PDB file of C-alpha atoms in Angstrom:
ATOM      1  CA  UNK L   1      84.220   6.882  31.287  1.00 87.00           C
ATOM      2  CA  UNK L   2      84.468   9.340  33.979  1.00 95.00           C
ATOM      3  CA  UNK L   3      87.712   9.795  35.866  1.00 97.00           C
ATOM      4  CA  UNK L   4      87.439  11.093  39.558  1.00 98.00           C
ATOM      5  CA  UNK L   5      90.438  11.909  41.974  1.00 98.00           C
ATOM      6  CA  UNK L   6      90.535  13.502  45.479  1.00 98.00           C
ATOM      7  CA  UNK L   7      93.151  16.938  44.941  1.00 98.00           C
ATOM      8  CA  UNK L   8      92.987  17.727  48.762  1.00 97.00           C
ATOM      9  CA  UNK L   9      91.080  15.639  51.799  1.00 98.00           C
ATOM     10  CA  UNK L  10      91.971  18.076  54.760  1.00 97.00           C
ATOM     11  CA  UNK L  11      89.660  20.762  56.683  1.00 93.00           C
ATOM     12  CA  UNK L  12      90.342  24.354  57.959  1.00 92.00           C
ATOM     13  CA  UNK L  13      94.582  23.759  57.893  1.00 93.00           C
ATOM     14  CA  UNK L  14      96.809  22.018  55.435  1.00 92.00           C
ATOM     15  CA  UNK L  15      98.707  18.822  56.851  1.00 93.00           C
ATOM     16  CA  UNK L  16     102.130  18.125  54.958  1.00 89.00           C
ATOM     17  CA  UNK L  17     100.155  14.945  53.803  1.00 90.00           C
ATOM     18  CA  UNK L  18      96.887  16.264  53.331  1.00 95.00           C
ATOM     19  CA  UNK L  19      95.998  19.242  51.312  1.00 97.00           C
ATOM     20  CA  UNK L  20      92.760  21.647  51.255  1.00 97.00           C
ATOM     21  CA  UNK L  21      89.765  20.620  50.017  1.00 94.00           C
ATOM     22  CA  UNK L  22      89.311  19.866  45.789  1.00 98.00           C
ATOM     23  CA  UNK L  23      88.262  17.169  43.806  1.00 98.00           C
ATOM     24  CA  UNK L  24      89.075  16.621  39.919  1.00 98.00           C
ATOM     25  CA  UNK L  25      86.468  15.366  37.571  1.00 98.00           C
ATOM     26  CA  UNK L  26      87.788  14.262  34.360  1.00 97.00           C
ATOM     27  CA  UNK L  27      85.231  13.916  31.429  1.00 95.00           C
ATOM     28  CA  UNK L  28      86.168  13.866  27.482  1.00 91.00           C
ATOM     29  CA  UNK L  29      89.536  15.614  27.713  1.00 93.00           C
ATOM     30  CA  UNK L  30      88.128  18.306  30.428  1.00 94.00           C
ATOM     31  CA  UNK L  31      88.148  18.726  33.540  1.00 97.00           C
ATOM     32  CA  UNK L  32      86.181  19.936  36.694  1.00 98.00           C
ATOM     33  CA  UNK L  33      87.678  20.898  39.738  1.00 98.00           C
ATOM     34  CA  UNK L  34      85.528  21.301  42.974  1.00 98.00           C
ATOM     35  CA  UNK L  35      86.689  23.509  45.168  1.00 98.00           C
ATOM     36  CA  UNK L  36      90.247  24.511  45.287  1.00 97.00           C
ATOM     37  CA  UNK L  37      91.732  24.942  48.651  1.00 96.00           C
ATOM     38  CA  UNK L  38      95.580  25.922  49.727  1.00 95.00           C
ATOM     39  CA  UNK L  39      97.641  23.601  47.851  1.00 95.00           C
ATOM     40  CA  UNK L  40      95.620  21.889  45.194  1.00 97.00           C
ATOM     41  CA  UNK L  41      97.889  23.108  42.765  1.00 96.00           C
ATOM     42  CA  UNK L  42     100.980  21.430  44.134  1.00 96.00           C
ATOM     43  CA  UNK L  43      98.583  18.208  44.415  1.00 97.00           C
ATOM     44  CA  UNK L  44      97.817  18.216  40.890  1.00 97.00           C
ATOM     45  CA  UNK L  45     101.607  18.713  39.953  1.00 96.00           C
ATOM     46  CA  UNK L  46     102.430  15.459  41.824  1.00 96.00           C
ATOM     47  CA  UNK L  47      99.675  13.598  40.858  1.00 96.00           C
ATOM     48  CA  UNK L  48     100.941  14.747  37.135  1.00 97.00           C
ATOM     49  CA  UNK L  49      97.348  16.498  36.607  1.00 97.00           C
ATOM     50  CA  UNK L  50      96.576  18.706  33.792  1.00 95.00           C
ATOM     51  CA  UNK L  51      95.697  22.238  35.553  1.00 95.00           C
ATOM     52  CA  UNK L  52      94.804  23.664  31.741  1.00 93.00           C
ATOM     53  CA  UNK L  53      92.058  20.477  30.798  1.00 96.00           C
ATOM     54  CA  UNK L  54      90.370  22.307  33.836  1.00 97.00           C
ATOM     55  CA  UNK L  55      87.342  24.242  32.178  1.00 96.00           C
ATOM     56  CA  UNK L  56      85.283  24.780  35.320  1.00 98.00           C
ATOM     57  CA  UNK L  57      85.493  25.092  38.929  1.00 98.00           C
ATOM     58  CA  UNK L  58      82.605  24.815  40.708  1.00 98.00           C
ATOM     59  CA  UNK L  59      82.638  26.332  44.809  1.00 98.00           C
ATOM     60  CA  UNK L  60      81.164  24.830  47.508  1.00 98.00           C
ATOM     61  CA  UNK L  61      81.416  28.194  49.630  1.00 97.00           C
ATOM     62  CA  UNK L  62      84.109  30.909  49.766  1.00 96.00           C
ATOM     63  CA  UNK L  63      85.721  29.960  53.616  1.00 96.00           C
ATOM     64  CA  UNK L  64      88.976  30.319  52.570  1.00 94.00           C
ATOM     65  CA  UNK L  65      89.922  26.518  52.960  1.00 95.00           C
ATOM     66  CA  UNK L  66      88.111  26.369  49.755  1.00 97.00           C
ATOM     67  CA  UNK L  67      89.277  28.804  47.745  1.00 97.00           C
ATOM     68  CA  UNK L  68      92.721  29.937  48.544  1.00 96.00           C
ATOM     69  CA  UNK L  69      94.054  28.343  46.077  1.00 96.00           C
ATOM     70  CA  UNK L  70      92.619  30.202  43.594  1.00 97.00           C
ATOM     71  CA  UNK L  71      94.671  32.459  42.784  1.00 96.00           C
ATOM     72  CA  UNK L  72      97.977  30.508  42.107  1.00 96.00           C
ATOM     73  CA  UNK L  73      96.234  28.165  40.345  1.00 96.00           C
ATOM     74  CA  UNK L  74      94.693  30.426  37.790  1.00 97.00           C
ATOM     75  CA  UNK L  75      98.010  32.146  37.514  1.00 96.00           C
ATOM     76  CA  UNK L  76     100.103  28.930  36.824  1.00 96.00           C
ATOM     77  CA  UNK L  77      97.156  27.934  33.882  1.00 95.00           C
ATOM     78  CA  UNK L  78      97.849  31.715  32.595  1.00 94.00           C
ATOM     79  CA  UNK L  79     101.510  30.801  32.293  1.00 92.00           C
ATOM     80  CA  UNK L  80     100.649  27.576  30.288  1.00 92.00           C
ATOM     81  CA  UNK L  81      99.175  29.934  27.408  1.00 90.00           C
ATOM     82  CA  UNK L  82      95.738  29.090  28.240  1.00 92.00           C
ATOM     83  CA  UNK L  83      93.605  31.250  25.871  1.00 94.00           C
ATOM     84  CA  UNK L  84      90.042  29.720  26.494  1.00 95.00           C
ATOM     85  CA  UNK L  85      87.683  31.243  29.012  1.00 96.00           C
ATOM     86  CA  UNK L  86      87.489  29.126  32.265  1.00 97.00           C
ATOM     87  CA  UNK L  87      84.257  29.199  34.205  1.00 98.00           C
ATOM     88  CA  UNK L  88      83.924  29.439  38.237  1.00 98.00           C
ATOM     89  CA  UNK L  89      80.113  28.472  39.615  1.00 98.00           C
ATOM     90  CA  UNK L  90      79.419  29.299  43.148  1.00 98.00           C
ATOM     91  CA  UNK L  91      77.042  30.167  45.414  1.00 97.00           C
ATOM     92  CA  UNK L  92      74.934  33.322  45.755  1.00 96.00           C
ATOM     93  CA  UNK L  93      76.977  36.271  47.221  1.00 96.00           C
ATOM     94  CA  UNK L  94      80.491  34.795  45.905  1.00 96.00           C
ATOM     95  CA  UNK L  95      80.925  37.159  43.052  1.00 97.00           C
ATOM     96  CA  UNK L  96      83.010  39.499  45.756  1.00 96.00           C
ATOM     97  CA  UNK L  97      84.836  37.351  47.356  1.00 95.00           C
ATOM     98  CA  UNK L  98      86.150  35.689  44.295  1.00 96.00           C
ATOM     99  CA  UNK L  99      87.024  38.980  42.591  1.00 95.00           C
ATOM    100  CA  UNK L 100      89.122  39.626  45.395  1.00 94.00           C
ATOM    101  CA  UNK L 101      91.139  36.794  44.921  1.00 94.00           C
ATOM    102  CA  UNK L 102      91.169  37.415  41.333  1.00 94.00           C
ATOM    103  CA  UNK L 103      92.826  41.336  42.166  1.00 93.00           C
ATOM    104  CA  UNK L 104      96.122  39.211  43.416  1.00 90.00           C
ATOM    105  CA  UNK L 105      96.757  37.235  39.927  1.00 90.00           C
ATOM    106  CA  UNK L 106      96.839  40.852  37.928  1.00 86.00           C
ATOM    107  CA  UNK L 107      96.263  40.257  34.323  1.00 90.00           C
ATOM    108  CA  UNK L 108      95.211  36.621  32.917  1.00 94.00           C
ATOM    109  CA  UNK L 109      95.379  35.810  29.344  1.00 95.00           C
ATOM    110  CA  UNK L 110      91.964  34.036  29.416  1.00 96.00           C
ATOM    111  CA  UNK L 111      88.695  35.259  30.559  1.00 95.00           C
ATOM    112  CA  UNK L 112      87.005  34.217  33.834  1.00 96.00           C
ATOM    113  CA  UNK L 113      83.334  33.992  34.064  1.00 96.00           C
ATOM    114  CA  UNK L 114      81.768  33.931  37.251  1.00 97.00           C
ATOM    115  CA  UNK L 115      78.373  32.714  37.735  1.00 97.00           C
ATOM    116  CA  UNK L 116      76.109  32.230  41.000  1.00 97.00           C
ATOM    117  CA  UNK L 117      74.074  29.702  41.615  1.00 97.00           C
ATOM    118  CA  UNK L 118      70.582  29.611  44.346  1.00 92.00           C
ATOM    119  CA  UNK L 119      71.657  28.941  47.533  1.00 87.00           C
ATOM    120  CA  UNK L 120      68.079  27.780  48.390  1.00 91.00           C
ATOM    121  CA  UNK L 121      66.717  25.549  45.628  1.00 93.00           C
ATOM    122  CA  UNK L 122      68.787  23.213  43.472  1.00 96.00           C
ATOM    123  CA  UNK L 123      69.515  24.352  39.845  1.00 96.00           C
ATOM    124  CA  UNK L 124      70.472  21.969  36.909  1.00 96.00           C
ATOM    125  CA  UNK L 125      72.787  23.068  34.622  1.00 95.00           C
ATOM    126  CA  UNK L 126      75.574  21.332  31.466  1.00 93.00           C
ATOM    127  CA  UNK L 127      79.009  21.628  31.527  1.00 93.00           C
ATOM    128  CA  UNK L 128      81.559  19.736  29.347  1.00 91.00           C
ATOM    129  CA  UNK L 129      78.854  17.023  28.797  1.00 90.00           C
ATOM    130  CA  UNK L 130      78.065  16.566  32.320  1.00 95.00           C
ATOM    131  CA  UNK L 131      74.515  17.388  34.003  1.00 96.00           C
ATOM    132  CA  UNK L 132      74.773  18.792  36.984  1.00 97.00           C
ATOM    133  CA  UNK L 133      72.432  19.571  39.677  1.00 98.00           C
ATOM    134  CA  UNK L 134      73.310  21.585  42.652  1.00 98.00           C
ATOM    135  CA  UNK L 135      72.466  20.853  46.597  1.00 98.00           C
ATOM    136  CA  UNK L 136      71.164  23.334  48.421  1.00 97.00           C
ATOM    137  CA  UNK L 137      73.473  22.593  52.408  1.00 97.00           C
ATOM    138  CA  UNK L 138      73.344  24.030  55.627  1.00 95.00           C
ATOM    139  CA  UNK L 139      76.130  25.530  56.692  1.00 96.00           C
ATOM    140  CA  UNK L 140      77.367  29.393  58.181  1.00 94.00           C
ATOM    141  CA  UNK L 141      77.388  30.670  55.348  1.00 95.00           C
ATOM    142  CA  UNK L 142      75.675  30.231  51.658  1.00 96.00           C
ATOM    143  CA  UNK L 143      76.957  26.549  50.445  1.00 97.00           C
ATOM    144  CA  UNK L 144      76.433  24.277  47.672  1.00 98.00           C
ATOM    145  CA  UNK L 145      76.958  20.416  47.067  1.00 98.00           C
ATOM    146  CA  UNK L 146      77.402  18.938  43.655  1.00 98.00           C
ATOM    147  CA  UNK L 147      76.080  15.597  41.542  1.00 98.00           C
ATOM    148  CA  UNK L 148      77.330  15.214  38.563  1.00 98.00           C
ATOM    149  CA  UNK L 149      75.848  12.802  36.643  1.00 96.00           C
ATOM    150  CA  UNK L 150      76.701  11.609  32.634  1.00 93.00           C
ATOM    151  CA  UNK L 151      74.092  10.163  30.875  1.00 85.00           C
ATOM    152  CA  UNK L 152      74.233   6.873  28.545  1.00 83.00           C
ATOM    153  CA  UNK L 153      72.479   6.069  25.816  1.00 78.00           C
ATOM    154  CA  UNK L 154      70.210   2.884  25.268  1.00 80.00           C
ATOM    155  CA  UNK L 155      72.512   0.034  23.579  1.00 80.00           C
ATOM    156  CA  UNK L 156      72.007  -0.383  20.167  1.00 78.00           C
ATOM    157  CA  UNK L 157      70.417  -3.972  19.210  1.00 82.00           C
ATOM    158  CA  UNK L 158      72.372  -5.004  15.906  1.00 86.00           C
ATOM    159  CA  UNK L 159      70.438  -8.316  15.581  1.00 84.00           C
ATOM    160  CA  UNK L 160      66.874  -6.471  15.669  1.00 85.00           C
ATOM    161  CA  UNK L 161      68.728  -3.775  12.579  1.00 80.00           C
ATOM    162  CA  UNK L 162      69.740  -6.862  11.168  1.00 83.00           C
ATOM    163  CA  UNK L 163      66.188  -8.636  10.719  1.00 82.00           C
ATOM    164  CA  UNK L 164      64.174  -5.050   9.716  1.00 81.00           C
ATOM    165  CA  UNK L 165      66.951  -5.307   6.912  1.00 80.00           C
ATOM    166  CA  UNK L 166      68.089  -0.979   8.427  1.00 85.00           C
ATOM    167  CA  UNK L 167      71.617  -0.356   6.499  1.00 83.00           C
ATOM    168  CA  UNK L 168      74.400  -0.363   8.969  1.00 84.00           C
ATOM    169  CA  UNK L 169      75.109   3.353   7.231  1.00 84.00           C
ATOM    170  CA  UNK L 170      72.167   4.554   9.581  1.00 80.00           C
ATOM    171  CA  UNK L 171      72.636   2.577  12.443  1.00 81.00           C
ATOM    172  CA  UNK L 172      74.543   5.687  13.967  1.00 86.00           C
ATOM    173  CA  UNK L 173      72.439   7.809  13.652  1.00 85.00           C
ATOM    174  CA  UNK L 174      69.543   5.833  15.121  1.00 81.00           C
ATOM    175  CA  UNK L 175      71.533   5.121  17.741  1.00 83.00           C
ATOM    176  CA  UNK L 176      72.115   8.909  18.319  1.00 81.00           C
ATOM    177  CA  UNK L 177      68.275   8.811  18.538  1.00 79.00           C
ATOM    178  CA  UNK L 178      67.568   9.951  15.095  1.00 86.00           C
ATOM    179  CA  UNK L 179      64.687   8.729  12.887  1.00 87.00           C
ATOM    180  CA  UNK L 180      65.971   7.687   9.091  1.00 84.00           C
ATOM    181  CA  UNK L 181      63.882   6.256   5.572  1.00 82.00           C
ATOM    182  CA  UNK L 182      64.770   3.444   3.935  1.00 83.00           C
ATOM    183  CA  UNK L 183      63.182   2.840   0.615  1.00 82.00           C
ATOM    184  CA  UNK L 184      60.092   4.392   2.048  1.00 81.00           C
ATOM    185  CA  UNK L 185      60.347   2.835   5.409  1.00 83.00           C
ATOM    186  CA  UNK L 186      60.757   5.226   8.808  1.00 87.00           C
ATOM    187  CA  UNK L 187      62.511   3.745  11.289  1.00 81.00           C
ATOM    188  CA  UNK L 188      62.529   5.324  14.912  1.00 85.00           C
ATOM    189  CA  UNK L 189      65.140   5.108  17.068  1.00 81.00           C
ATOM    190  CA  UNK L 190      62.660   2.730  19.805  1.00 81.00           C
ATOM    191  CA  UNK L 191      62.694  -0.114  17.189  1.00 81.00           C
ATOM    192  CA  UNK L 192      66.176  -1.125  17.544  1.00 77.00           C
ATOM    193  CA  UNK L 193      67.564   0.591  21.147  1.00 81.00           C
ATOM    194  CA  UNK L 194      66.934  -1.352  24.108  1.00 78.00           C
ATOM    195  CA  UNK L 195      66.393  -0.330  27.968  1.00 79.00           C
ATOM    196  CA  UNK L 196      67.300   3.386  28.995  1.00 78.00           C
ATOM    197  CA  UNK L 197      69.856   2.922  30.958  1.00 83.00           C
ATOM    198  CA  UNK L 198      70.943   4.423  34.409  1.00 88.00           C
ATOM    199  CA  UNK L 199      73.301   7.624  34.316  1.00 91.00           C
ATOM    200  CA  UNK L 200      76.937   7.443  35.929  1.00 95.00           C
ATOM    201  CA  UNK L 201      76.404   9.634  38.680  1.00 97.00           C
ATOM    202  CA  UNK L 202      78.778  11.286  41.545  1.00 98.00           C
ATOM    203  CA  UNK L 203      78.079  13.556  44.169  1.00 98.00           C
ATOM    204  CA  UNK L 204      80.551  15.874  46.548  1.00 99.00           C
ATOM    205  CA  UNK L 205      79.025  17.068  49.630  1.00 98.00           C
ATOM    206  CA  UNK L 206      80.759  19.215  52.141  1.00 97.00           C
ATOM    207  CA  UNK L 207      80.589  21.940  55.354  1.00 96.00           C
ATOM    208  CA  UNK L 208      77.122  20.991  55.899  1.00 97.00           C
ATOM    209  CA  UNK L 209      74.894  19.106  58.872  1.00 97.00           C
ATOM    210  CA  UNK L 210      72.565  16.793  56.853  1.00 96.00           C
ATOM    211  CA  UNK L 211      69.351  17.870  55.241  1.00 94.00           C
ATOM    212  CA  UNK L 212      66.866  15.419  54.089  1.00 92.00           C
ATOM    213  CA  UNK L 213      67.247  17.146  50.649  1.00 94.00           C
ATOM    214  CA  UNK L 214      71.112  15.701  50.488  1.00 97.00           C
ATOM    215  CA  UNK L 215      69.987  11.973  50.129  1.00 97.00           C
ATOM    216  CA  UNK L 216      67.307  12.718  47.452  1.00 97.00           C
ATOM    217  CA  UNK L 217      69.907  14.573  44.982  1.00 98.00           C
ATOM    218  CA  UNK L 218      72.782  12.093  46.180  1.00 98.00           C
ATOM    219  CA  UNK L 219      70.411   8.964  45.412  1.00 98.00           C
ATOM    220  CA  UNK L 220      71.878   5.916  43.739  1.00 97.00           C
ATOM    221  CA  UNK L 221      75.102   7.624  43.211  1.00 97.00           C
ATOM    222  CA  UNK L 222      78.207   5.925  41.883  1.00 97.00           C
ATOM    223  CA  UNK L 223      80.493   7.538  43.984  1.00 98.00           C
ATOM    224  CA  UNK L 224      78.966   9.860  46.969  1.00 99.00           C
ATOM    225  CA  UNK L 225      82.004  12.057  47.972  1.00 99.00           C
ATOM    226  CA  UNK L 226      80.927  13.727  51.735  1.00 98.00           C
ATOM    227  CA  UNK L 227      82.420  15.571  54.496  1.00 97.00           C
ATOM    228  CA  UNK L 228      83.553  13.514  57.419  1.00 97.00           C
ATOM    229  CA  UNK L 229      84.834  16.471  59.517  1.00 96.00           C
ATOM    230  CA  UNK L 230      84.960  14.414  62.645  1.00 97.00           C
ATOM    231  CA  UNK L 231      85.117  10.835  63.491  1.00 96.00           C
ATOM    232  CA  UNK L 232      83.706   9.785  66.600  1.00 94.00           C
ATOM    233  CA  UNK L 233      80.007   9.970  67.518  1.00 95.00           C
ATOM    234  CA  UNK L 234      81.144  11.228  70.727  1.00 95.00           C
ATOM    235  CA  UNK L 235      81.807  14.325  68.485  1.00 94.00           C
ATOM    236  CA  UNK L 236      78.369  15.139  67.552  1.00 96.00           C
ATOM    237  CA  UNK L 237      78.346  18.254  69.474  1.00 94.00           C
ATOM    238  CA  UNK L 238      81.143  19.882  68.501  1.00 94.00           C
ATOM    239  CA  UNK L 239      79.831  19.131  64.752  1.00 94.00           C
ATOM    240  CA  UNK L 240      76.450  20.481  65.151  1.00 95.00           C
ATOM    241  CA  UNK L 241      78.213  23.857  66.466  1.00 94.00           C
ATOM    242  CA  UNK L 242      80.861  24.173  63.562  1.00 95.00           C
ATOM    243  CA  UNK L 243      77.632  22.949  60.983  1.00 95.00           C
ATOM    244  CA  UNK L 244      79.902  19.874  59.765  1.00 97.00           C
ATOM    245  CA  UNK L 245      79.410  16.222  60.389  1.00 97.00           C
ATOM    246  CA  UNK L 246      80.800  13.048  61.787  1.00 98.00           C
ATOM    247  CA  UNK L 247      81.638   9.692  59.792  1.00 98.00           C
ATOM    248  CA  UNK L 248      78.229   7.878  61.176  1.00 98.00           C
ATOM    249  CA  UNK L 249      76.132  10.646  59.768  1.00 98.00           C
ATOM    250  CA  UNK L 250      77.548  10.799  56.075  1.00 98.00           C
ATOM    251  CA  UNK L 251      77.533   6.999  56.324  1.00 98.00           C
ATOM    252  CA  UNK L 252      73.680   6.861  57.368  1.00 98.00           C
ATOM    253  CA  UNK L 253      73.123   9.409  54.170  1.00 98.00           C
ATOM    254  CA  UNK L 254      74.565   7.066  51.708  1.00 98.00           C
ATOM    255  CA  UNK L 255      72.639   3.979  53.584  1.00 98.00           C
ATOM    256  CA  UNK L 256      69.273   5.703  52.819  1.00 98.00           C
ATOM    257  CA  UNK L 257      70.303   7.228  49.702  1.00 98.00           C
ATOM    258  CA  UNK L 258      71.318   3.304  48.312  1.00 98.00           C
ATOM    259  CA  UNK L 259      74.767   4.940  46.928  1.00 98.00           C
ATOM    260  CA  UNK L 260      77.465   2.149  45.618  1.00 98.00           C
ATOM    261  CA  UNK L 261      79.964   3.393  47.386  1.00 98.00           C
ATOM    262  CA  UNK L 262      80.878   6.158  49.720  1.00 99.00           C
ATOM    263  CA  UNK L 263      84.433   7.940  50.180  1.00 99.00           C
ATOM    264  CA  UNK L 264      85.061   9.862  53.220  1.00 98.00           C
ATOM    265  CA  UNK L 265      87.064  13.392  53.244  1.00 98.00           C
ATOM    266  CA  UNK L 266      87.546  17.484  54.657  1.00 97.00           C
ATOM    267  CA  UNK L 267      88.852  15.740  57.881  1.00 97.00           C
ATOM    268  CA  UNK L 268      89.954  18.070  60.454  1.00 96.00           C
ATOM    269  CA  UNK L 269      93.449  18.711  61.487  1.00 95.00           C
ATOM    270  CA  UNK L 270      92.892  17.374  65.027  1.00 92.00           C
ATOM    271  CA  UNK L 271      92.348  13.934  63.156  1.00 93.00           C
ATOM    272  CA  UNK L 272      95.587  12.540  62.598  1.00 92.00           C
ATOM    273  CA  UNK L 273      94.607   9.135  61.128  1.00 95.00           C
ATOM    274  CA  UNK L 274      90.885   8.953  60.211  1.00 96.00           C
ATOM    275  CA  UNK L 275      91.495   5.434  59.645  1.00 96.00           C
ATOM    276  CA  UNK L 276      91.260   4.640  62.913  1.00 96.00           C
ATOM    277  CA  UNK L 277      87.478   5.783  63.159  1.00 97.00           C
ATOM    278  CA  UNK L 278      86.551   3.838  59.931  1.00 97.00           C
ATOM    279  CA  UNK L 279      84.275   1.748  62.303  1.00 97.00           C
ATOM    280  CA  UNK L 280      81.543   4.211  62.369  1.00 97.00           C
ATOM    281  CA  UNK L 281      80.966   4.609  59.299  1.00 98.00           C
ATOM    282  CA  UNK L 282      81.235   1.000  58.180  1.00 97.00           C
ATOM    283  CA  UNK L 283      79.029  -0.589  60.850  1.00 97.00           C
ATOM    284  CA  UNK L 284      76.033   1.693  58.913  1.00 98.00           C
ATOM    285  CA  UNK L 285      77.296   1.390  55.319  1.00 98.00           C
ATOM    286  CA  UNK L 286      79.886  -1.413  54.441  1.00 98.00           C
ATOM    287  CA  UNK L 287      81.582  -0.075  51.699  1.00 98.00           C
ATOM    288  CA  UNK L 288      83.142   3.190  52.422  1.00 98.00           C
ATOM    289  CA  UNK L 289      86.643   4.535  52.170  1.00 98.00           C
ATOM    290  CA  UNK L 290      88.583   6.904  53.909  1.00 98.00           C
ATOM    291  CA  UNK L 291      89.778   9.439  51.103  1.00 98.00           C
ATOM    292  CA  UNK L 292      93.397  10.383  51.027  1.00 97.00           C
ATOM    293  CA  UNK L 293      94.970  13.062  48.979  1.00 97.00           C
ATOM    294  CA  UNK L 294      95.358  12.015  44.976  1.00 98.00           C
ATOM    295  CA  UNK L 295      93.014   8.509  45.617  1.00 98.00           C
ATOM    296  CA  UNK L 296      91.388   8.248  42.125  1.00 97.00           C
ATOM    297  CA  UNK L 297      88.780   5.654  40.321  1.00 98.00           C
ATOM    298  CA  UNK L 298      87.197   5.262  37.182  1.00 97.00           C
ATOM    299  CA  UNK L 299      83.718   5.219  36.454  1.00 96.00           C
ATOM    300  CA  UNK L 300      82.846   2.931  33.128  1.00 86.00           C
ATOM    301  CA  UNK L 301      79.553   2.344  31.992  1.00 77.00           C
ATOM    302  CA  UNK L 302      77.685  -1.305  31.912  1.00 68.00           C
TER     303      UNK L 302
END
């Protein structure tokens, strides 16, 4: 079970009802928080959010609508004893920027590991259970998407234990895909585990005009998170210039990627209700959703 809520939804300048781009992943009693723009602490606080569950933050980019933030937020976890190390990915060439955010909070109890990530070639990585694989984007400067994706095991076929007379002692552990002897017998996990079965997956995509690369990583998503910067088609133009994109094209990426469902955000300030321009997207993929600030779901396996 995989919690996911939307921290902030806005682009380039906080609204009073919609905050700076972030996202909260919650997974096994920790958390991962993309991005964290101005105000996604105050977000969390009303959407009663645990800011120390957070063990890693993965950047998109370091334009400061993503990552101002930052340093109030790592303060405020300092403050709530936080001891652990906490873990920031981001992009190649962030290291600097970062660190100069970091200079502001003065000392933090807790350590805070930085690592960069290709900005050309996606990389696969863990973290707190979670595989995730990074998207290479196209924007002005080095960015990153993320998929997340958590990966089930087969389900375990009691009747079929039942009838090669396996203990239910070892039935754990087979089902945790070890082999075990019985009374001479080895029996392998394939004898009583059905069908692999398909990951929960959800991918974040921002700042970026779409690659074809976006809808391979993004494909058969859960949940496919992406930037709807502007609304109308009329504002193609002005999208392809500022490297973002409009609701039709994010829609058309989780058409052809076959993703579930697809929630829109990063709108820009100019956009008072993106609502209004749901159209676009919906005449090209049905089921979409405009995000708003603190709009959660949860993510349960078959």
């Amino acid at each position: 079970m995989i919690n996911v809520t939307l921290i902030g939804t806005g682009g380039m300048i906080p609204l009073p009802e919609r905050f700076l781009a972030s996202c909260l992943i919650e997974y096994n009693g920790k958390s991962i928080l993309i991005d964290c723009g101005e105000g996604t602490q105050i977000s969390l606080h009303k959407g009663r959010l645990s800011m120390n569950k957070i063990d890693t933050i993965l950047i998109t980019h370091c334009h400061a609508d993503h990552v101002a933030g930052l340093p109030g937020l790592l303060l405020t976890i300092g403050n709530q004893g936080r001891t652990e190390p906490l873990y920031i990915i981001a992009p190649r060439g962030s290291t600097k920027y970062i660190n100069s955010l970091l200079i502001v909070c003065g000392f933090l109890p807790y350590e805070v590991s930085i690592a960069e990530l290709h900005d050309t070639k996606p990389q696969v990585f863990e973290q707190v259970g979670l595989k995730i694989t990074s998207i290479p984007l196209k924007h002005h400067i080095n960015c990153l998407g993320y998929s997340l994706e958590l990966s089930l095991k087969p389900h375990f076929q009691p009747d079929i234990a039942k009838k090669l007379n396996i203990p239910v002692k070892f039935w754990k552990s087979l089902h945790n895909g070890n082999s075990v002897e019985v009374d001479d017998n080895i029996y392998t996990p394939d004898m009583v585990l059905g069908e692999p079965r398909k990951p929960i997956k959800i991918s974040y995509v921002t700042d970026t005009r779409p690659v074809k690369h976006i809808k391979d990583i993004v494909m058969e998503s859960d949940l496919f998170i992406c930037e709807g910067m502007y609304g109308e088609d009329e504002q193609l133009d002005n999208a392809k210039e500022k490297m973002h994109m409009i609701f039709s094209e994010a829609a058309t990426i989780a058409k052809d990627a076959h993703v579930k469902e697809l929630w829109l955000t990063h709108f820009s300030p100019s956009m008072n209700r993106p609502e209004d321009f749901i159209g676009y997207a919906k005449n090209i993929f049905p089921n979409v959703k405009i995000g708003r600030d603190l709009m959660g779901t949860t993510l349960k396996s078959n």
